[in-house]
Structures are given as C-alpha cells and as structure tokens.
Amino acid sequence: MRDRAARSRLGLFRPTETPALADRRVYVDLDHLRGLERAARQITFLPNQPAGSVLNGRHTSRLRGRGLNFEELRDYQPSDDVRSIDWKVTARTGSPYVRVYTEERDRPALIVVDQRMSMFFGTELNMKSVTAAETAALAAFRILDQGDRVGGIIFGDQADVVEFRPKRSRSCVTAFLTALAKANQALHADAPTHVPLQLNTVLKSISRIARRDHLILLISDFDGVDERTQTLLSGIAQHNDLILCPVSDPSAQQIPWRENIILSDGTRQAQIDTAKDTVVQGLEETGKTRAKRISDWQNKMGAPVLPLSCAAPTLPQIRRLMGLGPQGPRRK
C-alpha cells in the first residue's frame, strides 16, 4: 500500500479519490488556496525589503515599486528641486517651469503559474505543481492586501492559456484561484498526451498584457527554455519588475535512486538504469545546467530569483528567501 501511494505521488497511478479530497501534497483545491490568505501577511512584495531578502538590491536585482504619473507643469518655486525643472518649456517661455508628478496609487501585478505535466512530479513532499499553486495564492493575497491590482496567467500543456487582467478586486483573485485549482486537478497520469506548451508562447502573452510598470512573478520549472526565452524575458524585465520563481525537485540535481526506473507519459515508456554512474551524471548535469541558466539570468537582466523546492513547505521557504524572521513582517 505504501509503495502504491509513493508511486502515485510520482504520477504512476491516478488517485482513486476525487482531487478535491486527495492528499494536498498532490492536489490543491480552492478551499486550501483561500486558506493561505492569513499566512500571506507574513511576506511582502513592497520595494522596502529586509536586508537579507533576495529582492533587495543585489546587483540590479531589486523592486522598483510604484511609478509616477505626470500631473502638471507649473511655475518654479524657490523650494522646488532644480532637477524637476523642464528646461525645454523654460527655454521656450523664458520663465522657469517644473514638472509635477504624483505617485501611482497602485502597481499592477501579474502572477504567471505553470501547471504543465512536467510540474506534476515530486519525490519528497509536494508535487512541483502544488508548490507553484501555493506560491501564487500567497502572492495574490499579499499583493491585494498591499492595495495593488492583481491578475494572472495560468497555463498547462494544451494551447489554451487562461488570463486575468490585473484588478484591485477580491472577486478577481477568487476567479484566478478557482481556475488555478481546476488546472491543478486536471493533472494526472492518465491525462491525454499533448505536446507541451512552450514557455516562450506564454512570455508573449505576458508582454502583451504587461507592457510596463508591472510586478510579474513567473512560477515555473522552466522546462523547455532556449535562447529565445532569454530574449523575451529581457524585454519583459526592461520595463517591469520581473521575479523568477523556479520550482524544482531535489532529484533534478542529485538522483537518489540506484536502480532501474521505468518512466511513462501514459502512452510510451522508457527504462533508465540509474545504477550506472554515467547515466546519473548525465541526468544530474541536465538539472544543474538549467539551474545555472536561470541563475545567470539574474545577473544579465537584473531579475531576482526565488528558487523554490517542492521538498519543503512553501511559506517558510519564501520567508527565508525574503530575509524574514520566524514570525514574518508586521502587517502593513
């Protein structure tokens, strides 16, 4: 029985119970995601990050915060900062004028969540798909609580991508989490085989929705990335605050088994002999190469990386990466 449960966690068997009643390490439901609202107060996505946070000023990796809206031109006053003088208007009129800006009341956020079959995997605690869904829910509730607009994109293996334009609305967050839970529960070993949706396709949707001044959280295992991926991400990061949240399983970098393993996508199967050192080295090198590529993106495009493992509870990981104490920050 224990063996069957373990193999079910690896996607080798479809759970016999309905997803809504299944082990929440394997599937999430709306009640579980909504239950994270209170816990979300322990984290923050505001620009003023704790000193140890990966979002706080490492190289160019930092959150820029809300932008400024141009309000008016007016006569220069002695107390004004000379840097606010509009020199073109001043030269044209012969009198000094300053440009007045007001801080934007909120900053739209877009939470992008990967629920492809490559995410339906886990060897120790959660499926990667569960860790991604919990991270998205925590972020959505906290960002809404901070007074910002929240939207999202959910994508799976099929070509359909569910989009939610950013709104400062609890009903919008609920709709987003409902769609997320539905996409999560659609993952199972008996699902029809599809050509995986390329991450690059989703990045084009992000560029269309979040043209500038958005906070974007991309939560994925980054399966299937290529050189084009970096180009698209760089364009997004140039005009937005982009946070990369790679979700991984420990087996991606260190194979724990030393035996023959049979893997299947529901139609085809392959046997991998992890008792051979050459096979293990090849598999581990693939995982390490992907992790290094994502780490390099942080330095190249200034996009902070929050690496998450599905082998540990979600909230404590995020809190640690943000440099927070055991109790988290005070509510703002």
mmCIF file of C-alpha atoms in Angstrom:
data_model
loop_
_atom_site.group_PDB
_atom_site.id
_atom_site.type_symbol
_atom_site.label_atom_id
_atom_site.label_comp_id
_atom_site.label_asym_id
_atom_site.label_seq_id
_atom_site.Cartn_x
_atom_site.Cartn_y
_atom_site.Cartn_z
ATOM 1 C CA MET A 1 0.000 0.000 0.000
ATOM 2 C CA ARG A 2 2.838 2.376 0.893
ATOM 3 C CA ASP A 3 4.505 1.519 -2.426
ATOM 4 C CA ARG A 4 1.337 2.340 -4.366
ATOM 5 C CA ALA A 5 0.984 5.678 -2.515
ATOM 6 C CA ALA A 6 4.582 6.580 -3.282
ATOM 7 C CA ARG A 7 4.209 5.664 -6.933
ATOM 8 C CA SER A 8 1.007 7.691 -7.110
ATOM 9 C CA ARG A 9 2.977 10.719 -5.879
ATOM 10 C CA LEU A 10 5.267 10.210 -8.869
ATOM 11 C CA GLY A 11 2.320 10.184 -11.242
ATOM 12 C CA LEU A 12 2.464 6.452 -11.956
ATOM 13 C CA PHE A 13 -1.106 5.925 -10.738
ATOM 14 C CA ARG A 14 -4.071 8.227 -10.887
ATOM 15 C CA PRO A 15 -5.506 8.770 -7.360
ATOM 16 C CA THR A 16 -8.713 6.834 -6.798
ATOM 17 C CA GLU A 17 -10.286 9.644 -4.736
ATOM 18 C CA THR A 18 -11.528 12.863 -6.269
ATOM 19 C CA PRO A 19 -8.887 15.621 -6.433
ATOM 20 C CA ALA A 20 -10.870 17.799 -4.025
ATOM 21 C CA LEU A 21 -10.455 15.106 -1.345
ATOM 22 C CA ALA A 22 -6.962 13.998 -2.339
ATOM 23 C CA ASP A 23 -3.696 14.463 -0.495
ATOM 24 C CA ARG A 24 -2.979 18.191 -0.620
ATOM 25 C CA ARG A 25 0.667 17.411 -1.347
ATOM 26 C CA VAL A 26 -0.573 16.076 -4.683
ATOM 27 C CA TYR A 27 -3.551 18.326 -5.489
ATOM 28 C CA VAL A 28 -4.830 21.685 -4.298
ATOM 29 C CA ASP A 29 -8.420 22.864 -4.134
ATOM 30 C CA LEU A 30 -9.966 26.315 -3.798
ATOM 31 C CA ASP A 31 -10.514 25.984 -0.049
ATOM 32 C CA HIS A 32 -6.841 25.202 0.502
ATOM 33 C CA LEU A 33 -5.673 28.134 -1.610
ATOM 34 C CA ARG A 34 -8.106 30.549 0.050
ATOM 35 C CA GLY A 35 -6.928 29.268 3.425
ATOM 36 C CA LEU A 36 -3.489 30.759 2.732
ATOM 37 C CA GLU A 37 -4.769 34.345 2.938
ATOM 38 C CA ARG A 38 -3.855 34.875 6.575
ATOM 39 C CA ALA A 39 -0.410 33.292 6.138
ATOM 40 C CA ALA A 40 0.242 35.626 3.192
ATOM 41 C CA ARG A 41 0.509 38.566 5.615
ATOM 42 C CA GLN A 42 3.891 37.199 6.668
ATOM 43 C CA ILE A 43 5.551 38.171 3.388
ATOM 44 C CA THR A 44 5.825 41.376 1.374
ATOM 45 C CA PHE A 45 6.412 42.383 -2.221
ATOM 46 C CA LEU A 46 6.855 46.088 -1.479
ATOM 47 C CA PRO A 47 10.145 47.730 -2.543
ATOM 48 C CA ASN A 48 11.300 48.205 1.070
ATOM 49 C CA GLN A 49 12.643 44.675 1.569
ATOM 50 C CA PRO A 50 14.525 43.256 4.583
ATOM 51 C CA ALA A 51 18.315 43.409 4.319
ATOM 52 C CA GLY A 52 18.641 39.673 3.688
ATOM 53 C CA SER A 53 15.957 39.474 1.015
ATOM 54 C CA VAL A 54 16.907 38.284 -2.465
ATOM 55 C CA LEU A 55 14.657 41.089 -3.734
ATOM 56 C CA ASN A 56 16.713 43.791 -2.060
ATOM 57 C CA GLY A 57 19.415 45.486 -4.132
ATOM 58 C CA ARG A 58 21.598 42.576 -5.135
ATOM 59 C CA HIS A 59 23.414 43.946 -8.169
ATOM 60 C CA THR A 60 20.426 45.375 -10.075
ATOM 61 C CA SER A 61 18.009 42.865 -8.595
ATOM 62 C CA ARG A 62 15.520 44.958 -6.691
ATOM 63 C CA LEU A 63 11.897 46.014 -6.795
ATOM 64 C CA ARG A 64 11.366 49.475 -8.163
ATOM 65 C CA GLY A 65 7.923 49.973 -6.655
ATOM 66 C CA ARG A 66 5.074 52.091 -7.899
ATOM 67 C CA GLY A 67 5.759 54.529 -10.701
ATOM 68 C CA LEU A 68 4.968 58.215 -11.087
ATOM 69 C CA ASN A 69 2.190 59.861 -13.053
ATOM 70 C CA PHE A 70 2.755 63.258 -14.691
ATOM 71 C CA GLU A 71 0.269 65.741 -13.253
ATOM 72 C CA GLU A 72 1.060 69.268 -14.460
ATOM 73 C CA LEU A 73 3.527 71.978 -15.403
ATOM 74 C CA ARG A 74 3.674 74.975 -13.072
ATOM 75 C CA ASP A 75 5.842 77.985 -12.251
ATOM 76 C CA TYR A 76 9.066 77.263 -10.418
ATOM 77 C CA GLN A 77 9.019 77.993 -6.658
ATOM 78 C CA PRO A 78 12.167 78.633 -4.569
ATOM 79 C CA SER A 79 11.550 75.440 -2.581
ATOM 80 C CA ASP A 80 11.370 73.220 -5.697
ATOM 81 C CA ASP A 81 14.109 70.757 -6.600
ATOM 82 C CA VAL A 82 16.024 72.151 -9.585
ATOM 83 C CA ARG A 83 16.101 68.655 -11.042
ATOM 84 C CA SER A 84 12.352 68.921 -11.672
ATOM 85 C CA ILE A 85 12.766 71.926 -13.991
ATOM 86 C CA ASP A 86 11.546 71.297 -17.532
ATOM 87 C CA TRP A 87 14.319 73.020 -19.435
ATOM 88 C CA LYS A 88 12.624 72.839 -22.841
ATOM 89 C CA VAL A 89 9.491 74.628 -21.597
ATOM 90 C CA THR A 90 11.663 77.077 -19.631
ATOM 91 C CA ALA A 91 13.675 77.946 -22.747
ATOM 92 C CA ARG A 92 10.527 78.352 -24.843
ATOM 93 C CA THR A 93 8.687 80.606 -22.372
ATOM 94 C CA GLY A 94 11.594 82.444 -20.819
ATOM 95 C CA SER A 95 10.316 81.572 -17.296
ATOM 96 C CA PRO A 96 11.291 78.543 -15.191
ATOM 97 C CA TYR A 97 8.718 75.737 -15.110
ATOM 98 C CA VAL A 98 8.757 72.454 -13.206
ATOM 99 C CA ARG A 99 7.101 69.139 -13.979
ATOM 100 C CA VAL A 100 4.916 67.849 -11.135
ATOM 101 C CA TYR A 101 4.417 64.130 -10.608
ATOM 102 C CA THR A 102 2.240 62.156 -8.241
ATOM 103 C CA GLU A 103 2.912 58.622 -7.093
ATOM 104 C CA GLU A 104 0.688 55.995 -8.645
ATOM 105 C CA ARG A 105 -1.932 54.747 -6.224
ATOM 106 C CA ASP A 106 -1.172 51.156 -7.050
ATOM 107 C CA ARG A 107 1.025 48.954 -9.179
ATOM 108 C CA PRO A 108 -0.498 46.126 -11.232
ATOM 109 C CA ALA A 109 0.846 42.637 -10.625
ATOM 110 C CA LEU A 110 0.714 39.604 -12.910
ATOM 111 C CA ILE A 111 1.208 36.135 -11.394
ATOM 112 C CA VAL A 112 2.109 33.553 -14.023
ATOM 113 C CA VAL A 113 1.748 29.897 -12.952
ATOM 114 C CA ASP A 114 2.981 26.794 -14.757
ATOM 115 C CA GLN A 115 0.657 23.772 -14.467
ATOM 116 C CA ARG A 116 2.101 21.629 -17.240
ATOM 117 C CA MET A 117 2.643 17.887 -16.802
ATOM 118 C CA SER A 118 6.340 18.478 -16.120
ATOM 119 C CA MET A 119 5.181 20.132 -12.886
ATOM 120 C CA PHE A 120 3.265 17.006 -11.811
ATOM 121 C CA PHE A 121 6.261 15.470 -10.105
ATOM 122 C CA GLY A 122 7.638 15.228 -6.595
ATOM 123 C CA THR A 123 9.791 12.761 -4.666
ATOM 124 C CA GLU A 124 9.734 14.011 -1.062
ATOM 125 C CA LEU A 125 6.899 16.345 -0.037
ATOM 126 C CA ASN A 126 4.826 18.196 -2.650
ATOM 127 C CA MET A 127 4.337 17.984 -6.343
ATOM 128 C CA LYS A 128 6.003 20.919 -8.070
ATOM 129 C CA SER A 129 2.540 21.931 -9.297
ATOM 130 C CA VAL A 130 1.329 22.222 -5.683
ATOM 131 C CA THR A 131 4.289 24.362 -4.575
ATOM 132 C CA ALA A 132 3.682 26.634 -7.582
ATOM 133 C CA ALA A 133 -0.038 26.968 -6.813
ATOM 134 C CA GLU A 134 0.591 27.752 -3.134
ATOM 135 C CA THR A 135 3.202 30.366 -4.047
ATOM 136 C CA ALA A 136 0.762 32.005 -6.459
ATOM 137 C CA ALA A 137 -2.010 32.122 -3.838
ATOM 138 C CA LEU A 138 0.275 33.613 -1.171
ATOM 139 C CA ALA A 139 1.481 36.261 -3.617
ATOM 140 C CA ALA A 140 -2.018 37.114 -4.849
ATOM 141 C CA PHE A 141 -3.431 37.667 -1.367
ATOM 142 C CA ARG A 142 -0.445 39.691 -0.156
ATOM 143 C CA ILE A 143 -0.307 41.943 -3.198
ATOM 144 C CA LEU A 144 -4.056 42.622 -2.992
ATOM 145 C CA ASP A 145 -3.669 43.358 0.736
ATOM 146 C CA GLN A 146 -0.966 45.904 -0.126
ATOM 147 C CA GLY A 147 -3.513 47.790 -2.238
ATOM 148 C CA ASP A 148 -2.221 46.793 -5.665
ATOM 149 C CA ARG A 149 -4.091 45.289 -8.588
ATOM 150 C CA VAL A 150 -3.698 41.546 -9.140
ATOM 151 C CA GLY A 151 -4.049 39.486 -12.303
ATOM 152 C CA GLY A 152 -2.588 36.268 -13.575
ATOM 153 C CA ILE A 153 -1.892 33.751 -16.300
ATOM 154 C CA ILE A 154 -2.338 30.002 -15.853
ATOM 155 C CA PHE A 155 -1.012 27.631 -18.488
ATOM 156 C CA GLY A 156 -0.833 23.868 -18.969
ATOM 157 C CA ASP A 157 0.260 21.533 -21.734
ATOM 158 C CA GLN A 158 -2.574 22.418 -24.095
ATOM 159 C CA ALA A 159 -2.590 25.591 -26.160
ATOM 160 C CA ASP A 160 -5.233 27.345 -24.073
ATOM 161 C CA VAL A 161 -3.892 29.983 -21.669
ATOM 162 C CA VAL A 162 -6.199 31.439 -19.006
ATOM 163 C CA GLU A 163 -5.645 35.167 -18.500
ATOM 164 C CA PHE A 164 -6.869 37.549 -15.811
ATOM 165 C CA ARG A 165 -6.237 41.252 -16.279
ATOM 166 C CA PRO A 166 -4.969 42.942 -13.102
ATOM 167 C CA LYS A 167 -7.766 44.318 -10.897
ATOM 168 C CA ARG A 168 -7.938 45.505 -7.322
ATOM 169 C CA SER A 169 -10.742 43.075 -6.630
ATOM 170 C CA ARG A 170 -11.187 40.130 -4.285
ATOM 171 C CA SER A 171 -13.544 38.524 -6.784
ATOM 172 C CA CYS A 172 -10.792 38.634 -9.416
ATOM 173 C CA VAL A 173 -8.385 36.864 -7.042
ATOM 174 C CA THR A 174 -11.043 34.245 -6.290
ATOM 175 C CA ALA A 175 -11.627 33.663 -10.009
ATOM 176 C CA PHE A 176 -7.875 33.341 -10.548
ATOM 177 C CA LEU A 177 -7.505 30.795 -7.720
ATOM 178 C CA THR A 178 -10.560 28.871 -8.932
ATOM 179 C CA ALA A 179 -9.015 28.495 -12.389
ATOM 180 C CA LEU A 180 -5.675 27.582 -10.813
ATOM 181 C CA ALA A 181 -7.225 24.814 -8.707
ATOM 182 C CA LYS A 182 -9.055 23.488 -11.778
ATOM 183 C CA ALA A 183 -5.843 23.389 -13.812
ATOM 184 C CA ASN A 184 -4.038 21.671 -10.946
ATOM 185 C CA GLN A 185 -6.720 18.995 -10.566
ATOM 186 C CA ALA A 186 -6.580 18.267 -14.309
ATOM 187 C CA LEU A 187 -3.061 16.872 -13.890
ATOM 188 C CA HIS A 188 -2.916 13.077 -13.664
ATOM 189 C CA ALA A 189 -1.011 10.183 -15.167
ATOM 190 C CA ASP A 190 -3.937 9.119 -17.378
ATOM 191 C CA ALA A 191 -4.337 12.544 -18.975
ATOM 192 C CA PRO A 192 -4.126 12.592 -22.798
ATOM 193 C CA THR A 193 -0.628 13.184 -24.113
ATOM 194 C CA HIS A 194 -0.089 16.652 -25.574
ATOM 195 C CA VAL A 195 2.912 18.444 -26.969
ATOM 196 C CA PRO A 196 3.916 20.684 -24.044
ATOM 197 C CA LEU A 197 3.064 24.344 -24.433
ATOM 198 C CA GLN A 198 6.307 26.267 -24.857
ATOM 199 C CA LEU A 199 7.147 28.815 -22.190
ATOM 200 C CA ASN A 200 8.022 31.278 -24.959
ATOM 201 C CA THR A 201 4.366 31.335 -26.030
ATOM 202 C CA VAL A 202 3.360 32.354 -22.517
ATOM 203 C CA LEU A 203 6.054 35.035 -22.400
ATOM 204 C CA LYS A 204 4.488 36.647 -25.465
ATOM 205 C CA SER A 205 1.166 36.809 -23.592
ATOM 206 C CA ILE A 206 2.937 38.476 -20.673
ATOM 207 C CA SER A 207 4.451 41.082 -22.984
ATOM 208 C CA ARG A 208 1.031 41.853 -24.423
ATOM 209 C CA ILE A 209 -0.659 42.326 -21.035
ATOM 210 C CA ALA A 210 2.188 43.863 -19.007
ATOM 211 C CA ARG A 211 3.760 46.411 -21.295
ATOM 212 C CA ARG A 212 5.403 48.374 -18.475
ATOM 213 C CA ASP A 213 5.399 49.135 -14.743
ATOM 214 C CA HIS A 214 4.013 45.752 -13.643
ATOM 215 C CA LEU A 215 5.224 43.394 -10.950
ATOM 216 C CA ILE A 216 5.478 39.976 -12.632
ATOM 217 C CA LEU A 217 6.021 36.683 -10.807
ATOM 218 C CA LEU A 218 6.868 33.802 -13.121
ATOM 219 C CA ILE A 219 6.434 30.496 -11.240
ATOM 220 C CA SER A 220 7.596 27.507 -13.297
ATOM 221 C CA ASP A 221 10.093 24.670 -13.577
ATOM 222 C CA PHE A 222 11.287 26.400 -16.787
ATOM 223 C CA ASP A 223 11.098 23.199 -18.795
ATOM 224 C CA GLY A 224 11.852 23.713 -22.480
ATOM 225 C CA VAL A 225 13.679 27.063 -22.262
ATOM 226 C CA ASP A 226 16.061 28.140 -25.027
ATOM 227 C CA GLU A 227 17.973 31.206 -26.202
ATOM 228 C CA ARG A 228 14.750 32.850 -27.348
ATOM 229 C CA THR A 229 13.477 32.584 -23.770
ATOM 230 C CA GLN A 230 16.240 34.859 -22.510
ATOM 231 C CA THR A 231 15.484 37.432 -25.204
ATOM 232 C CA LEU A 232 11.788 37.513 -24.320
ATOM 233 C CA LEU A 233 12.481 37.692 -20.583
ATOM 234 C CA SER A 234 14.958 40.539 -21.078
ATOM 235 C CA GLY A 235 12.323 42.540 -22.928
ATOM 236 C CA ILE A 236 9.816 41.981 -20.126
ATOM 237 C CA ALA A 237 12.347 42.831 -17.386
ATOM 238 C CA GLN A 238 13.383 46.033 -19.136
ATOM 239 C CA HIS A 239 10.053 47.730 -18.406
ATOM 240 C CA ASN A 240 8.727 45.735 -15.435
ATOM 241 C CA ASP A 241 9.744 44.233 -12.097
ATOM 242 C CA LEU A 242 10.226 40.578 -13.022
ATOM 243 C CA ILE A 243 10.712 37.931 -10.314
ATOM 244 C CA LEU A 244 11.668 34.416 -11.414
ATOM 245 C CA CYS A 245 10.420 31.605 -9.148
ATOM 246 C CA PRO A 246 11.935 28.327 -10.402
ATOM 247 C CA VAL A 247 10.323 25.299 -8.737
ATOM 248 C CA SER A 248 12.456 22.164 -8.598
ATOM 249 C CA ASP A 249 12.644 18.732 -7.022
ATOM 250 C CA PRO A 250 15.916 17.634 -5.321
ATOM 251 C CA SER A 251 16.179 14.711 -7.744
ATOM 252 C CA ALA A 252 16.816 17.206 -10.569
ATOM 253 C CA GLN A 253 20.349 17.787 -9.279
ATOM 254 C CA GLN A 254 21.024 14.653 -7.254
ATOM 255 C CA ILE A 255 19.473 11.335 -8.268
ATOM 256 C CA PRO A 256 18.504 9.467 -5.075
ATOM 257 C CA TRP A 257 17.925 6.086 -6.710
ATOM 258 C CA ARG A 258 20.383 3.412 -7.798
ATOM 259 C CA GLU A 259 18.132 1.046 -9.698
ATOM 260 C CA ASN A 260 16.197 0.592 -12.925
ATOM 261 C CA ILE A 261 13.402 3.156 -13.237
ATOM 262 C CA ILE A 262 10.528 2.982 -15.700
ATOM 263 C CA LEU A 263 9.060 6.315 -16.766
ATOM 264 C CA SER A 264 5.893 6.781 -18.787
ATOM 265 C CA ASP A 265 3.873 9.610 -20.296
ATOM 266 C CA GLY A 266 0.777 7.404 -20.414
ATOM 267 C CA THR A 267 1.464 6.242 -23.976
ATOM 268 C CA ARG A 268 5.148 5.436 -24.173
ATOM 269 C CA GLN A 269 7.595 4.293 -21.536
ATOM 270 C CA ALA A 270 11.344 4.289 -21.101
ATOM 271 C CA GLN A 271 13.676 2.391 -18.791
ATOM 272 C CA ILE A 272 16.555 4.287 -17.176
ATOM 273 C CA ASP A 273 19.289 2.465 -15.316
ATOM 274 C CA THR A 274 20.329 4.853 -12.547
ATOM 275 C CA ALA A 275 22.673 2.213 -11.158
ATOM 276 C CA LYS A 276 25.133 3.368 -13.839
ATOM 277 C CA ASP A 277 27.276 6.357 -12.884
ATOM 278 C CA THR A 278 27.334 7.702 -16.437
ATOM 279 C CA VAL A 279 23.531 7.791 -16.555
ATOM 280 C CA VAL A 280 23.291 9.512 -13.175
ATOM 281 C CA GLN A 281 25.915 12.083 -14.122
ATOM 282 C CA GLY A 282 24.078 12.912 -17.336
ATOM 283 C CA LEU A 283 20.743 13.382 -15.595
ATOM 284 C CA GLU A 284 22.218 15.470 -12.791
ATOM 285 C CA GLU A 285 24.148 17.631 -15.243
ATOM 286 C CA THR A 286 20.919 18.444 -17.089
ATOM 287 C CA GLY A 287 19.293 19.693 -13.879
ATOM 288 C CA LYS A 288 22.339 21.703 -12.841
ATOM 289 C CA THR A 289 22.617 23.302 -16.281
ATOM 290 C CA ARG A 290 19.006 24.506 -16.112
ATOM 291 C CA ALA A 291 19.526 25.911 -12.588
ATOM 292 C CA LYS A 292 22.694 27.731 -13.678
ATOM 293 C CA ARG A 293 20.974 29.233 -16.711
ATOM 294 C CA ILE A 294 18.244 30.716 -14.514
ATOM 295 C CA SER A 295 20.831 31.988 -12.027
ATOM 296 C CA ASP A 296 22.719 33.675 -14.873
ATOM 297 C CA TRP A 297 19.529 35.461 -15.933
ATOM 298 C CA GLN A 298 19.535 37.265 -12.595
ATOM 299 C CA ASN A 299 22.912 38.821 -13.375
ATOM 300 C CA LYS A 300 22.184 39.507 -17.037
ATOM 301 C CA MET A 301 18.747 41.107 -16.740
ATOM 302 C CA GLY A 302 18.522 42.113 -13.069
ATOM 303 C CA ALA A 303 15.581 39.808 -12.400
ATOM 304 C CA PRO A 304 15.738 38.427 -8.853
ATOM 305 C CA VAL A 305 15.396 34.670 -8.450
ATOM 306 C CA LEU A 306 13.406 32.963 -5.672
ATOM 307 C CA PRO A 307 14.372 29.287 -6.019
ATOM 308 C CA LEU A 308 11.713 27.032 -4.507
ATOM 309 C CA SER A 309 11.914 23.332 -3.726
ATOM 310 C CA CYS A 310 8.866 21.089 -3.671
ATOM 311 C CA ALA A 311 10.643 19.076 -0.952
ATOM 312 C CA ALA A 312 9.905 21.690 1.742
ATOM 313 C CA PRO A 313 6.837 23.646 2.929
ATOM 314 C CA THR A 314 6.191 26.664 0.709
ATOM 315 C CA LEU A 315 5.713 29.591 3.096
ATOM 316 C CA PRO A 316 8.859 29.046 5.239
ATOM 317 C CA GLN A 317 10.950 28.946 2.056
ATOM 318 C CA ILE A 318 9.588 32.243 0.782
ATOM 319 C CA ARG A 319 10.002 33.835 4.197
ATOM 320 C CA ARG A 320 13.630 32.698 4.378
ATOM 321 C CA LEU A 321 14.406 33.961 0.867
ATOM 322 C CA MET A 322 12.940 37.340 1.829
ATOM 323 C CA GLY A 323 15.202 37.531 4.867
ATOM 324 C CA LEU A 324 12.321 37.455 7.343
ATOM 325 C CA GLY A 325 12.328 36.252 10.920
ATOM 326 C CA PRO A 326 10.253 33.332 12.232
ATOM 327 C CA GLN A 327 7.149 35.481 12.692
ATOM 328 C CA GLY A 328 7.429 37.376 9.402
ATOM 329 C CA PRO A 329 6.966 41.146 8.963
ATOM 330 C CA ARG A 330 4.337 43.238 10.627
ATOM 331 C CA ARG A 331 1.235 43.781 8.547
ATOM 332 C CA LYS A 332 1.327 46.993 6.503
#
